[in-house]
Amino acid sequence: MKAFLSSLIVLVSLSANAAELNIPDTFEVLQVDGEKQSKSFFTKSTTLDLEPGQHVIEIQYSEMFEHDSEDHHETVRSQPFVLIFDVTTEDIKLTHAEQLGIDEARQFAKSPQVELMTEAGNPVEVQQLTQKQYQQDLLSIEQQRRQQVVQQSLSDDPSEFREQGPDAVEMLEYWWEQATDAERQEFIRYLREEQK
């Protein structure tokens, strides 16, 4: 019983630190911090529990419109885009301009603009990037990280990078021992000529 109660207390305290992000049904959540998400067709909105800190969410505008004269519908979708923002413990909601018709929705889908607001109505700073921009930023960060690793390894103690194997003196001693008396005399004569 004590274990159950302590587990319950831990869960309640963890959820007390999390903030909720409410996203309207006009957006599909594709990924949250790199993890793919699934969405039910019948949900009206998505609520995400987010721990305090920076988060990266990939979303896509998707809204269905019925045609008046015909018995079918059309779904207007944007390209997926990425939101990068910091979360505190305050709940947040995603807002955007309401699209009153299919033409407005098509225009909005070309360049969707969203805002994040706290429940108190205060704006949350958010960086909005296209999927391509985000991938390029990740690639650039990875390249910078690799360059830093290489520079760090080159600036470390150069004695760590000495050549492997015997040095020149060891090699000369080895070949001296392998040489015949005639070869040794020839080598001594060579050294004397070099000193002149």
Short mmCIF file of C-alpha atoms in Angstrom, two decimals:
data_model
loop_
_atom_site.label_atom_id
_atom_site.label_comp_id
_atom_site.label_asym_id
_atom_site.label_seq_id
_atom_site.Cartn_x
_atom_site.Cartn_y
_atom_site.Cartn_z
CA MET A 1 0.00 0.00 0.00
CA LYS A 2 2.85 2.38 0.88
CA ALA A 3 4.52 1.66 -2.47
CA PHE A 4 1.28 2.44 -4.30
CA LEU A 5 0.79 5.72 -2.44
CA SER A 6 4.39 6.83 -2.98
CA SER A 7 4.09 6.01 -6.71
CA LEU A 8 0.87 8.01 -6.88
CA ILE A 9 2.50 10.97 -5.13
CA VAL A 10 5.43 10.89 -7.58
CA LEU A 11 3.06 10.81 -10.55
CA VAL A 12 1.01 13.71 -9.21
CA SER A 13 4.13 15.78 -8.51
CA LEU A 14 5.50 15.07 -12.00
CA SER A 15 2.24 16.04 -13.68
CA ALA A 16 2.06 19.18 -11.55
CA ASN A 17 5.26 20.40 -13.23
CA ALA A 18 4.03 19.65 -16.75
CA ALA A 19 2.26 22.23 -18.88
CA GLU A 20 -0.47 21.45 -21.38
CA LEU A 21 -0.29 22.61 -24.97
CA ASN A 22 -3.72 22.68 -26.61
CA ILE A 23 -3.71 22.47 -30.41
CA PRO A 24 -6.97 22.92 -32.37
CA ASP A 25 -8.26 20.21 -34.71
CA THR A 26 -7.19 22.26 -37.74
CA PHE A 27 -3.62 21.10 -37.10
CA GLU A 28 -2.14 17.62 -37.11
CA VAL A 29 0.72 17.00 -34.70
CA LEU A 30 3.32 14.99 -36.61
CA GLN A 31 6.20 14.92 -34.12
CA VAL A 32 6.94 16.08 -30.60
CA ASP A 33 10.62 16.35 -29.72
CA GLY A 34 11.50 13.91 -32.50
CA GLU A 35 8.85 11.31 -31.61
CA LYS A 36 6.16 10.63 -34.21
CA GLN A 37 2.57 11.15 -33.07
CA SER A 38 -0.67 9.58 -34.18
CA LYS A 39 -3.99 11.38 -34.39
CA SER A 40 -7.50 10.07 -34.44
CA PHE A 41 -9.76 11.37 -37.19
CA PHE A 42 -12.49 12.08 -34.65
CA THR A 43 -10.58 14.22 -32.15
CA LYS A 44 -11.52 17.87 -31.88
CA SER A 45 -8.17 19.01 -30.52
CA THR A 46 -4.86 17.67 -29.32
CA THR A 47 -3.53 18.21 -25.82
CA LEU A 48 0.14 17.57 -25.16
CA ASP A 49 1.70 17.34 -21.71
CA LEU A 50 5.11 19.04 -21.87
CA GLU A 51 7.76 19.26 -19.19
CA PRO A 52 9.39 22.66 -18.61
CA GLY A 53 12.16 23.35 -21.12
CA GLN A 54 12.61 23.70 -24.87
CA HIS A 55 10.40 21.68 -27.21
CA VAL A 56 10.29 21.09 -30.95
CA ILE A 57 6.92 20.27 -32.47
CA GLU A 58 6.25 19.48 -36.11
CA ILE A 59 2.69 20.25 -37.20
CA GLN A 60 0.66 20.58 -40.37
CA TYR A 61 -2.42 22.67 -41.11
CA SER A 62 -5.23 20.43 -42.35
CA GLU A 63 -8.84 21.52 -42.67
CA MET A 64 -11.74 19.87 -44.48
CA PHE A 65 -14.31 21.88 -46.45
CA GLU A 66 -17.57 20.64 -47.94
CA HIS A 67 -18.63 21.77 -51.39
CA ASP A 68 -22.10 23.34 -51.46
CA SER A 69 -23.21 22.06 -54.84
CA GLU A 70 -21.56 18.67 -54.73
CA ASP A 71 -21.66 15.81 -52.30
CA HIS A 72 -17.97 15.68 -51.53
CA HIS A 73 -15.35 17.52 -49.53
CA GLU A 74 -11.85 18.89 -50.02
CA THR A 75 -9.04 18.91 -47.51
CA VAL A 76 -6.64 21.84 -47.58
CA ARG A 77 -3.18 21.07 -46.17
CA SER A 78 -0.04 23.06 -45.61
CA GLN A 79 3.47 21.72 -45.81
CA PRO A 80 4.64 20.46 -42.40
CA PHE A 81 6.41 23.09 -40.33
CA VAL A 82 8.28 23.23 -37.04
CA LEU A 83 7.69 25.23 -33.87
CA ILE A 84 10.51 25.69 -31.36
CA PHE A 85 9.59 27.20 -28.01
CA ASP A 86 10.23 27.08 -24.27
CA VAL A 87 7.66 25.83 -21.80
CA THR A 88 7.27 26.81 -18.17
CA THR A 89 4.57 25.27 -15.99
CA GLU A 90 1.88 27.49 -17.53
CA ASP A 91 -0.64 25.95 -19.96
CA ILE A 92 -0.40 27.13 -23.57
CA LYS A 93 -2.74 27.15 -26.55
CA LEU A 94 -1.96 27.39 -30.24
CA THR A 95 -3.98 30.02 -32.09
CA HIS A 96 -4.25 31.13 -35.69
CA ALA A 97 -6.45 33.30 -37.87
CA GLU A 98 -9.78 31.61 -38.56
CA GLN A 99 -10.29 30.52 -42.17
CA LEU A 100 -13.87 31.33 -43.23
CA GLY A 101 -13.77 29.59 -46.58
CA ILE A 102 -11.77 27.31 -48.80
CA ASP A 103 -10.06 30.19 -50.61
CA GLU A 104 -8.84 31.69 -47.33
CA ALA A 105 -7.72 28.23 -46.21
CA ARG A 106 -5.72 27.70 -49.41
CA GLN A 107 -4.04 31.08 -48.92
CA PHE A 108 -3.31 30.30 -45.26
CA ALA A 109 -1.90 26.85 -46.16
CA LYS A 110 0.71 28.47 -48.41
CA SER A 111 2.26 30.26 -45.44
CA PRO A 112 0.59 29.35 -42.14
CA GLN A 113 1.25 31.67 -39.22
CA VAL A 114 0.49 30.57 -35.68
CA GLU A 115 0.89 31.98 -32.20
CA LEU A 116 1.29 30.37 -28.81
CA MET A 117 -0.53 32.04 -25.94
CA THR A 118 -0.67 31.29 -22.24
CA GLU A 119 -4.06 30.80 -20.64
CA ALA A 120 -3.64 34.33 -19.24
CA GLY A 121 -3.37 35.65 -22.82
CA ASN A 122 0.37 36.35 -22.80
CA PRO A 123 2.30 35.48 -25.97
CA VAL A 124 4.91 32.73 -25.83
CA GLU A 125 8.02 33.33 -27.92
CA VAL A 126 8.08 30.78 -30.72
CA GLN A 127 10.37 30.20 -33.66
CA GLN A 128 8.49 28.91 -36.71
CA LEU A 129 10.53 27.18 -39.42
CA THR A 130 9.75 25.24 -42.54
CA GLN A 131 10.71 21.60 -42.39
CA LYS A 132 13.57 22.29 -44.84
CA GLN A 133 14.91 25.21 -42.75
CA TYR A 134 14.81 23.06 -39.62
CA GLN A 135 16.67 20.18 -41.31
CA GLN A 136 19.31 22.63 -42.58
CA ASP A 137 19.70 24.08 -39.08
CA LEU A 138 20.15 20.58 -37.64
CA LEU A 139 22.74 19.75 -40.30
CA SER A 140 24.60 23.01 -39.63
CA ILE A 141 24.63 22.35 -35.88
CA GLU A 142 25.91 18.80 -36.45
CA GLN A 143 28.69 20.06 -38.74
CA GLN A 144 29.71 22.68 -36.17
CA ARG A 145 29.76 20.02 -33.46
CA ARG A 146 31.99 17.77 -35.58
CA GLN A 147 34.35 20.65 -36.37
CA GLN A 148 34.63 21.45 -32.66
CA VAL A 149 35.53 17.82 -31.92
CA VAL A 150 38.24 17.84 -34.62
CA GLN A 151 39.63 21.20 -33.46
CA GLN A 152 39.64 20.03 -29.85
CA SER A 153 41.49 16.84 -30.75
CA LEU A 154 44.07 18.80 -32.78
CA SER A 155 44.63 21.35 -30.01
CA ASP A 156 45.12 18.71 -27.32
CA ASP A 157 48.57 17.59 -26.18
CA PRO A 158 50.57 16.87 -29.38
CA SER A 159 52.54 14.14 -27.58
CA GLU A 160 49.40 12.02 -27.80
CA PHE A 161 49.75 12.05 -31.58
CA ARG A 162 53.40 10.94 -31.84
CA GLU A 163 54.18 8.41 -34.49
CA GLN A 164 53.90 4.79 -33.54
CA GLY A 165 56.89 2.46 -33.80
CA PRO A 166 60.62 2.88 -33.18
CA ASP A 167 62.34 6.25 -33.43
CA ALA A 168 65.32 7.04 -35.70
CA VAL A 169 68.00 6.20 -33.09
CA GLU A 170 66.48 2.78 -32.48
CA MET A 171 66.42 2.14 -36.22
CA LEU A 172 70.09 3.18 -36.62
CA GLU A 173 71.10 0.85 -33.77
CA TYR A 174 69.15 -1.99 -35.37
CA TRP A 175 70.78 -1.56 -38.77
CA TRP A 176 74.24 -1.12 -37.19
CA GLU A 177 73.85 -4.50 -35.52
CA GLN A 178 72.69 -6.05 -38.79
CA ALA A 179 75.59 -4.59 -40.84
CA THR A 180 78.81 -6.43 -41.68
CA ASP A 181 82.19 -4.97 -40.67
CA ALA A 182 82.69 -3.66 -44.22
CA GLU A 183 79.26 -1.94 -44.19
CA ARG A 184 80.05 -0.38 -40.81
CA GLN A 185 83.38 1.01 -42.11
CA GLU A 186 81.61 2.39 -45.19
CA PHE A 187 78.99 4.09 -42.94
CA ILE A 188 81.68 5.64 -40.71
CA ARG A 189 83.45 7.00 -43.82
CA TYR A 190 80.11 8.46 -45.01
CA LEU A 191 79.54 10.22 -41.66
CA ARG A 192 83.05 11.76 -41.73
CA GLU A 193 82.48 13.13 -45.22
CA GLU A 194 79.13 14.61 -44.16
CA GLN A 195 80.78 16.49 -41.28
CA LYS A 196 83.25 18.27 -43.62
#
